[in-house]
Amino acid sequence: MAYSAWFQCVRGCTGRWSLYEVIYRCPTCGGLLEVTHDVQALADRSATAWIHLMDRRVAASQWPYGSGVWGKKEWVVPDIDDANIVSMFEGNSNLFWANRLGKQIGVEDLWVKMCGNSHTGSFKDLGMTVLVSVVNQMMQSGNSPVKAVACASTGDTSAALAAYGAAAGIPTIVFLPRGKVSAAQLIQPIAHGALVLALDTDFDGCMRIVQEVTEDNSIYLANSMNSLRIEGQKTVGIEIVQQFDWAVPDWIIIPVGNLGNISALAKGLRLLKDLGVISRLPRLVAAQAEKANPFYLSYRNDFKEKVAVKAQGTLASAIQIGDPVSYEKAVRAVQDFDGIVEQASEHELANAAARADRTGMYCCPHTGVALAVLFKLAERGLIKSKDRVVVISTAHGLKFTQFKTGYHEDTLPEVEAVQANPPVYLPADTRIVRQTIERRLEQMA
């Protein structure tokens, strides 16, 4: 049986649109679109058959199934030509057993999904492979007006778009808030040949301008309001379950900003349940930085209305967003998955990341937000000692060297660096070196 997918309004308006059409919002109500799959057709295979197929493809050499995203092609974009797929074998990132950290906080079955162990160093690769592949097919057809792809970004999205665009030979344009992106993130799109526009505004300002620029259909919008990105990102939830031999964890905690990632996580897990692969759903936790917390404020108000704020400067720069685009989808995810939204201060997120680093990880500040929220929920007793918990690490810590350096120099604003470990400068004297080592080992005993 042939599998198919199309765009459809999240609010239930009638109408279907091709995935290869330049459209982002419902023409009737202005709501976001989502990719909808023919689940009845997918159900022609049994849950067991799907499991065998997906397991067979993990790290396979046959193009494009070795990718953690395209190994699930029938659940992502089933009708795309394999020759037009732009992939760097993203996904299949390791699920790290955080045994030592879990013992410290009283959560015995703690895991961290290391999505930063990807081509450009963040989970954004999962969505960008899908979007750029679809655009590539549109452009290869010769019937599309698209000449370039653009996004607003706080760093990681621009890196992923530029890398995948470069691999496909598609021009890319990125809009960044000037001075609010780490040097490691800024250099990535520059190196890949993107047109980098650093604007004197914040992310929300960049988002407004990129939406205006992409009203001309010759420039395609690559932000997460484009639900093609969600199709790739949803595979992280599927992959987590697969890595547990198709068993469902009790909790998944994810840092959120524009809210596309938690929407995607929920979408992938719902599909597994619809296909009978799993019989229950995990609880989801959306973790926000206290200085950019509109979703937390909406949650505290029982989602009676969408709250927008002027996001303040936060160490978790990738989620420094005050007016999230994917709000409606995220509300549905939290409600359907008995979810929780919690926040973390600058002090909490920085020290949570440093504490995890002391157990072998190397956490970005956004993962620090998720870990800080984990610590709070465990301390309150909401997360039990026997619960299986997964924290999603969204980016590699090497992208945030300034954050790490500032922490261990104890120079970060609003942060008391409890775990600071600066280098010890000594003369080249063996006696003094030995004395220093002995003192440190005594302290560590």
PDB file of C-alpha atoms in Angstrom, residues 164-365:
ATOM      1  CA  TYR A 164      22.320  21.145   4.937  1.00  0.00           C
ATOM      2  CA  GLY A 165      21.860  23.937   2.415  1.00  0.00           C
ATOM      3  CA  ALA A 166      25.568  23.776   1.593  1.00  0.00           C
ATOM      4  CA  ALA A 167      25.371  19.988   1.147  1.00  0.00           C
ATOM      5  CA  ALA A 168      22.478  20.417  -1.301  1.00  0.00           C
ATOM      6  CA  GLY A 169      23.865  23.497  -3.059  1.00  0.00           C
ATOM      7  CA  ILE A 170      20.849  25.570  -1.972  1.00  0.00           C
ATOM      8  CA  PRO A 171      21.485  29.244  -1.006  1.00  0.00           C
ATOM      9  CA  THR A 172      20.685  29.985   2.655  1.00  0.00           C
ATOM     10  CA  ILE A 173      20.010  33.198   4.570  1.00  0.00           C
ATOM     11  CA  VAL A 174      20.076  33.423   8.367  1.00  0.00           C
ATOM     12  CA  PHE A 175      18.803  36.217  10.605  1.00  0.00           C
ATOM     13  CA  LEU A 176      20.559  36.371  13.981  1.00  0.00           C
ATOM     14  CA  PRO A 177      20.100  38.758  16.930  1.00  0.00           C
ATOM     15  CA  ARG A 178      23.333  40.723  17.003  1.00  0.00           C
ATOM     16  CA  GLY A 179      25.578  39.953  19.980  1.00  0.00           C
ATOM     17  CA  LYS A 180      23.256  37.241  21.364  1.00  0.00           C
ATOM     18  CA  VAL A 181      24.790  34.167  19.699  1.00  0.00           C
ATOM     19  CA  SER A 182      27.929  32.367  20.840  1.00  0.00           C
ATOM     20  CA  ALA A 183      31.034  32.676  18.659  1.00  0.00           C
ATOM     21  CA  ALA A 184      30.976  28.928  17.995  1.00  0.00           C
ATOM     22  CA  GLN A 185      27.403  29.170  16.726  1.00  0.00           C
ATOM     23  CA  LEU A 186      28.004  32.320  14.680  1.00  0.00           C
ATOM     24  CA  ILE A 187      30.950  30.883  12.762  1.00  0.00           C
ATOM     25  CA  GLN A 188      29.045  27.785  11.619  1.00  0.00           C
ATOM     26  CA  PRO A 189      26.732  29.461   9.053  1.00  0.00           C
ATOM     27  CA  ILE A 190      29.568  31.783   8.044  1.00  0.00           C
ATOM     28  CA  ALA A 191      31.798  28.798   7.293  1.00  0.00           C
ATOM     29  CA  HIS A 192      29.040  27.091   5.280  1.00  0.00           C
ATOM     30  CA  GLY A 193      28.613  30.118   3.025  1.00  0.00           C
ATOM     31  CA  ALA A 194      25.242  31.376   4.251  1.00  0.00           C
ATOM     32  CA  LEU A 195      24.279  35.034   4.006  1.00  0.00           C
ATOM     33  CA  VAL A 196      24.464  35.947   7.700  1.00  0.00           C
ATOM     34  CA  LEU A 197      22.412  38.991   8.742  1.00  0.00           C
ATOM     35  CA  ALA A 198      23.055  40.115  12.335  1.00  0.00           C
ATOM     36  CA  LEU A 199      20.158  42.392  13.273  1.00  0.00           C
ATOM     37  CA  ASP A 200      19.918  44.925  16.101  1.00  0.00           C
ATOM     38  CA  THR A 201      17.004  43.105  17.743  1.00  0.00           C
ATOM     39  CA  ASP A 202      16.173  39.943  19.667  1.00  0.00           C
ATOM     40  CA  PHE A 203      15.019  36.587  18.279  1.00  0.00           C
ATOM     41  CA  ASP A 204      11.379  37.661  18.206  1.00  0.00           C
ATOM     42  CA  GLY A 205      12.377  40.685  16.105  1.00  0.00           C
ATOM     43  CA  CYS A 206      14.329  38.444  13.731  1.00  0.00           C
ATOM     44  CA  MET A 207      11.337  36.119  13.512  1.00  0.00           C
ATOM     45  CA  ARG A 208       9.052  38.987  12.541  1.00  0.00           C
ATOM     46  CA  ILE A 209      11.376  40.143   9.779  1.00  0.00           C
ATOM     47  CA  VAL A 210      12.035  36.691   8.322  1.00  0.00           C
ATOM     48  CA  GLN A 211       8.283  36.083   8.088  1.00  0.00           C
ATOM     49  CA  GLU A 212       7.897  39.344   6.174  1.00  0.00           C
ATOM     50  CA  VAL A 213      10.817  38.555   3.866  1.00  0.00           C
ATOM     51  CA  THR A 214       9.508  35.059   3.091  1.00  0.00           C
ATOM     52  CA  GLU A 215       6.093  36.363   2.040  1.00  0.00           C
ATOM     53  CA  ASP A 216       7.781  36.327  -1.359  1.00  0.00           C
ATOM     54  CA  ASN A 217       7.621  32.623  -2.219  1.00  0.00           C
ATOM     55  CA  SER A 218      11.085  32.720  -3.768  1.00  0.00           C
ATOM     56  CA  ILE A 219      12.558  32.486  -0.240  1.00  0.00           C
ATOM     57  CA  TYR A 220      11.372  29.485   1.766  1.00  0.00           C
ATOM     58  CA  LEU A 221      10.857  29.753   5.537  1.00  0.00           C
ATOM     59  CA  ALA A 222      12.780  27.210   7.611  1.00  0.00           C
ATOM     60  CA  ASN A 223      11.656  28.033  11.154  1.00  0.00           C
ATOM     61  CA  SER A 224       9.722  25.543  13.275  1.00  0.00           C
ATOM     62  CA  MET A 225       6.402  27.172  12.356  1.00  0.00           C
ATOM     63  CA  ASN A 226       7.105  25.189   9.192  1.00  0.00           C
ATOM     64  CA  SER A 227       5.920  21.756  10.247  1.00  0.00           C
ATOM     65  CA  LEU A 228       8.347  19.904   7.967  1.00  0.00           C
ATOM     66  CA  ARG A 229      10.930  20.562  10.693  1.00  0.00           C
ATOM     67  CA  ILE A 230       8.633  18.911  13.221  1.00  0.00           C
ATOM     68  CA  GLU A 231       8.562  15.707  11.161  1.00  0.00           C
ATOM     69  CA  GLY A 232      12.284  15.239  11.604  1.00  0.00           C
ATOM     70  CA  GLN A 233      12.384  16.339  15.215  1.00  0.00           C
ATOM     71  CA  LYS A 234       9.570  13.954  16.169  1.00  0.00           C
ATOM     72  CA  THR A 235      11.926  11.048  15.535  1.00  0.00           C
ATOM     73  CA  VAL A 236      13.812  11.796  18.764  1.00  0.00           C
ATOM     74  CA  GLY A 237      10.855  10.506  20.777  1.00  0.00           C
ATOM     75  CA  ILE A 238      10.553   7.446  18.561  1.00  0.00           C
ATOM     76  CA  GLU A 239      14.289   6.842  18.839  1.00  0.00           C
ATOM     77  CA  ILE A 240      14.230   7.023  22.645  1.00  0.00           C
ATOM     78  CA  VAL A 241      11.541   4.329  22.797  1.00  0.00           C
ATOM     79  CA  GLN A 242      13.445   2.244  20.249  1.00  0.00           C
ATOM     80  CA  GLN A 243      16.645   2.477  22.311  1.00  0.00           C
ATOM     81  CA  PHE A 244      14.726   1.073  25.286  1.00  0.00           C
ATOM     82  CA  ASP A 245      13.730  -1.936  23.146  1.00  0.00           C
ATOM     83  CA  TRP A 246      10.375  -0.247  22.464  1.00  0.00           C
ATOM     84  CA  ALA A 247       9.558   0.340  26.132  1.00  0.00           C
ATOM     85  CA  VAL A 248       8.206   3.730  27.200  1.00  0.00           C
ATOM     86  CA  PRO A 249       9.986   5.823  29.867  1.00  0.00           C
ATOM     87  CA  ASP A 250       7.937   7.426  32.613  1.00  0.00           C
ATOM     88  CA  TRP A 251       9.146  10.991  32.019  1.00  0.00           C
ATOM     89  CA  ILE A 252      10.809  12.967  29.232  1.00  0.00           C
ATOM     90  CA  ILE A 253      12.126  16.440  30.102  1.00  0.00           C
ATOM     91  CA  ILE A 254      13.026  18.896  27.352  1.00  0.00           C
ATOM     92  CA  PRO A 255      14.136  22.561  27.352  1.00  0.00           C
ATOM     93  CA  VAL A 256      11.745  24.722  25.321  1.00  0.00           C
ATOM     94  CA  GLY A 257      11.753  28.124  23.657  1.00  0.00           C
ATOM     95  CA  ASN A 258       9.797  28.422  20.414  1.00  0.00           C
ATOM     96  CA  LEU A 259       7.963  25.207  21.458  1.00  0.00           C
ATOM     97  CA  GLY A 260       8.456  23.263  18.235  1.00  0.00           C
ATOM     98  CA  ASN A 261      10.543  20.595  19.966  1.00  0.00           C
ATOM     99  CA  ILE A 262       7.992  19.512  22.576  1.00  0.00           C
ATOM    100  CA  SER A 263       5.307  19.556  19.884  1.00  0.00           C
ATOM    101  CA  ALA A 264       7.484  17.272  17.778  1.00  0.00           C
ATOM    102  CA  LEU A 265       8.259  14.969  20.687  1.00  0.00           C
ATOM    103  CA  ALA A 266       4.549  14.504  21.365  1.00  0.00           C
ATOM    104  CA  LYS A 267       3.778  13.932  17.677  1.00  0.00           C
ATOM    105  CA  GLY A 268       6.254  11.069  17.351  1.00  0.00           C
ATOM    106  CA  LEU A 269       5.032   9.368  20.515  1.00  0.00           C
ATOM    107  CA  ARG A 270       1.376   9.721  19.471  1.00  0.00           C
ATOM    108  CA  LEU A 271       2.161   7.999  16.176  1.00  0.00           C
ATOM    109  CA  LEU A 272       3.743   5.063  17.994  1.00  0.00           C
ATOM    110  CA  LYS A 273       0.609   4.674  20.087  1.00  0.00           C
ATOM    111  CA  ASP A 274      -1.709   5.037  17.088  1.00  0.00           C
ATOM    112  CA  LEU A 275       0.175   2.231  15.338  1.00  0.00           C
ATOM    113  CA  GLY A 276       0.038  -0.008  18.416  1.00  0.00           C
ATOM    114  CA  VAL A 277       3.803  -0.009  18.875  1.00  0.00           C
ATOM    115  CA  ILE A 278       3.373   1.314  22.429  1.00  0.00           C
ATOM    116  CA  SER A 279       0.398   1.069  24.753  1.00  0.00           C
ATOM    117  CA  ARG A 280       0.971   4.083  26.993  1.00  0.00           C
ATOM    118  CA  LEU A 281       2.478   7.572  26.839  1.00  0.00           C
ATOM    119  CA  PRO A 282       5.178   9.127  29.034  1.00  0.00           C
ATOM    120  CA  ARG A 283       4.647  12.341  30.952  1.00  0.00           C
ATOM    121  CA  LEU A 284       6.320  15.331  29.302  1.00  0.00           C
ATOM    122  CA  VAL A 285       8.014  18.233  31.070  1.00  0.00           C
ATOM    123  CA  ALA A 286       8.698  21.528  29.328  1.00  0.00           C
ATOM    124  CA  ALA A 287      11.630  23.345  30.970  1.00  0.00           C
ATOM    125  CA  GLN A 288      11.982  27.105  30.548  1.00  0.00           C
ATOM    126  CA  ALA A 289      14.541  29.687  31.598  1.00  0.00           C
ATOM    127  CA  GLU A 290      13.030  32.013  34.198  1.00  0.00           C
ATOM    128  CA  LYS A 291      14.078  35.017  32.109  1.00  0.00           C
ATOM    129  CA  ALA A 292      12.234  33.761  29.031  1.00  0.00           C
ATOM    130  CA  ASN A 293       9.223  31.960  30.475  1.00  0.00           C
ATOM    131  CA  PRO A 294       6.019  32.769  28.541  1.00  0.00           C
ATOM    132  CA  PHE A 295       4.960  29.120  28.316  1.00  0.00           C
ATOM    133  CA  TYR A 296       5.469  28.648  32.059  1.00  0.00           C
ATOM    134  CA  LEU A 297       3.314  31.717  32.741  1.00  0.00           C
ATOM    135  CA  SER A 298       0.617  30.410  30.393  1.00  0.00           C
ATOM    136  CA  TYR A 299       0.727  27.027  32.161  1.00  0.00           C
ATOM    137  CA  ARG A 300       0.362  28.696  35.556  1.00  0.00           C
ATOM    138  CA  ASN A 301      -2.778  30.328  34.156  1.00  0.00           C
ATOM    139  CA  ASP A 302      -4.127  26.917  32.996  1.00  0.00           C
ATOM    140  CA  PHE A 303      -3.532  28.010  29.383  1.00  0.00           C
ATOM    141  CA  LYS A 304      -6.523  30.356  29.551  1.00  0.00           C
ATOM    142  CA  GLU A 305      -4.637  32.663  27.213  1.00  0.00           C
ATOM    143  CA  LYS A 306      -1.297  32.794  25.460  1.00  0.00           C
ATOM    144  CA  VAL A 307       1.229  34.864  27.412  1.00  0.00           C
ATOM    145  CA  ALA A 308       3.941  36.742  25.528  1.00  0.00           C
ATOM    146  CA  VAL A 309       6.831  38.481  27.295  1.00  0.00           C
ATOM    147  CA  LYS A 310       9.879  40.530  26.409  1.00  0.00           C
ATOM    148  CA  ALA A 311      12.530  37.839  26.844  1.00  0.00           C
ATOM    149  CA  GLN A 312      15.395  38.960  29.070  1.00  0.00           C
ATOM    150  CA  GLY A 313      19.010  38.020  28.570  1.00  0.00           C
ATOM    151  CA  THR A 314      19.632  34.453  29.697  1.00  0.00           C
ATOM    152  CA  LEU A 315      22.596  32.100  29.589  1.00  0.00           C
ATOM    153  CA  ALA A 316      20.255  29.687  27.797  1.00  0.00           C
ATOM    154  CA  SER A 317      20.358  31.884  24.705  1.00  0.00           C
ATOM    155  CA  ALA A 318      18.762  29.369  22.321  1.00  0.00           C
ATOM    156  CA  ILE A 319      15.502  29.519  24.283  1.00  0.00           C
ATOM    157  CA  GLN A 320      15.544  33.289  24.865  1.00  0.00           C
ATOM    158  CA  ILE A 321      12.166  33.648  23.149  1.00  0.00           C
ATOM    159  CA  GLY A 322       9.248  35.668  24.449  1.00  0.00           C
ATOM    160  CA  ASP A 323       6.539  34.953  21.880  1.00  0.00           C
ATOM    161  CA  PRO A 324       6.731  31.263  20.879  1.00  0.00           C
ATOM    162  CA  VAL A 325       5.290  30.397  17.472  1.00  0.00           C
ATOM    163  CA  SER A 326       4.278  26.787  18.188  1.00  0.00           C
ATOM    164  CA  TYR A 327       2.222  27.638  21.273  1.00  0.00           C
ATOM    165  CA  GLU A 328      -1.018  25.886  20.264  1.00  0.00           C
ATOM    166  CA  LYS A 329       0.740  22.630  19.391  1.00  0.00           C
ATOM    167  CA  ALA A 330       2.705  22.724  22.641  1.00  0.00           C
ATOM    168  CA  VAL A 331      -0.398  23.296  24.767  1.00  0.00           C
ATOM    169  CA  ARG A 332      -1.958  20.227  23.204  1.00  0.00           C
ATOM    170  CA  ALA A 333       1.219  18.231  23.915  1.00  0.00           C
ATOM    171  CA  VAL A 334       1.270  19.186  27.602  1.00  0.00           C
ATOM    172  CA  GLN A 335      -2.421  18.483  28.046  1.00  0.00           C
ATOM    173  CA  ASP A 336      -2.409  15.167  26.178  1.00  0.00           C
ATOM    174  CA  PHE A 337       0.672  13.871  28.008  1.00  0.00           C
ATOM    175  CA  ASP A 338      -0.295  14.931  31.550  1.00  0.00           C
ATOM    176  CA  GLY A 339       2.588  17.359  31.268  1.00  0.00           C
ATOM    177  CA  ILE A 340       4.257  19.909  33.500  1.00  0.00           C
ATOM    178  CA  VAL A 341       5.909  23.234  32.699  1.00  0.00           C
ATOM    179  CA  GLU A 342       8.598  24.421  35.109  1.00  0.00           C
ATOM    180  CA  GLN A 343      11.293  27.103  35.067  1.00  0.00           C
ATOM    181  CA  ALA A 344      14.891  27.505  36.230  1.00  0.00           C
ATOM    182  CA  SER A 345      16.846  30.573  37.284  1.00  0.00           C
ATOM    183  CA  GLU A 346      20.277  31.485  35.919  1.00  0.00           C
ATOM    184  CA  HIS A 347      21.902  30.225  39.113  1.00  0.00           C
ATOM    185  CA  GLU A 348      19.993  26.943  38.946  1.00  0.00           C
ATOM    186  CA  LEU A 349      20.668  26.189  35.289  1.00  0.00           C
ATOM    187  CA  ALA A 350      24.386  27.009  35.461  1.00  0.00           C
ATOM    188  CA  ASN A 351      24.993  24.889  38.538  1.00  0.00           C
ATOM    189  CA  ALA A 352      22.882  22.026  37.201  1.00  0.00           C
ATOM    190  CA  ALA A 353      25.007  21.919  34.041  1.00  0.00           C
ATOM    191  CA  ALA A 354      28.214  22.053  36.097  1.00  0.00           C
ATOM    192  CA  ARG A 355      27.011  19.289  38.417  1.00  0.00           C
ATOM    193  CA  ALA A 356      26.267  17.058  35.417  1.00  0.00           C
ATOM    194  CA  ASP A 357      29.674  17.857  33.945  1.00  0.00           C
ATOM    195  CA  ARG A 358      31.234  16.508  37.149  1.00  0.00           C
ATOM    196  CA  THR A 359      29.669  13.131  36.313  1.00  0.00           C
ATOM    197  CA  GLY A 360      31.064  12.915  32.782  1.00  0.00           C
ATOM    198  CA  MET A 361      28.684  14.968  30.657  1.00  0.00           C
ATOM    199  CA  TYR A 362      29.455  18.312  29.016  1.00  0.00           C
ATOM    200  CA  CYS A 363      26.195  20.211  29.081  1.00  0.00           C
ATOM    201  CA  CYS A 364      25.017  23.209  27.130  1.00  0.00           C
ATOM    202  CA  PRO A 365      23.117  25.811  29.198  1.00  0.00           C
TER     203      PRO A 365
END
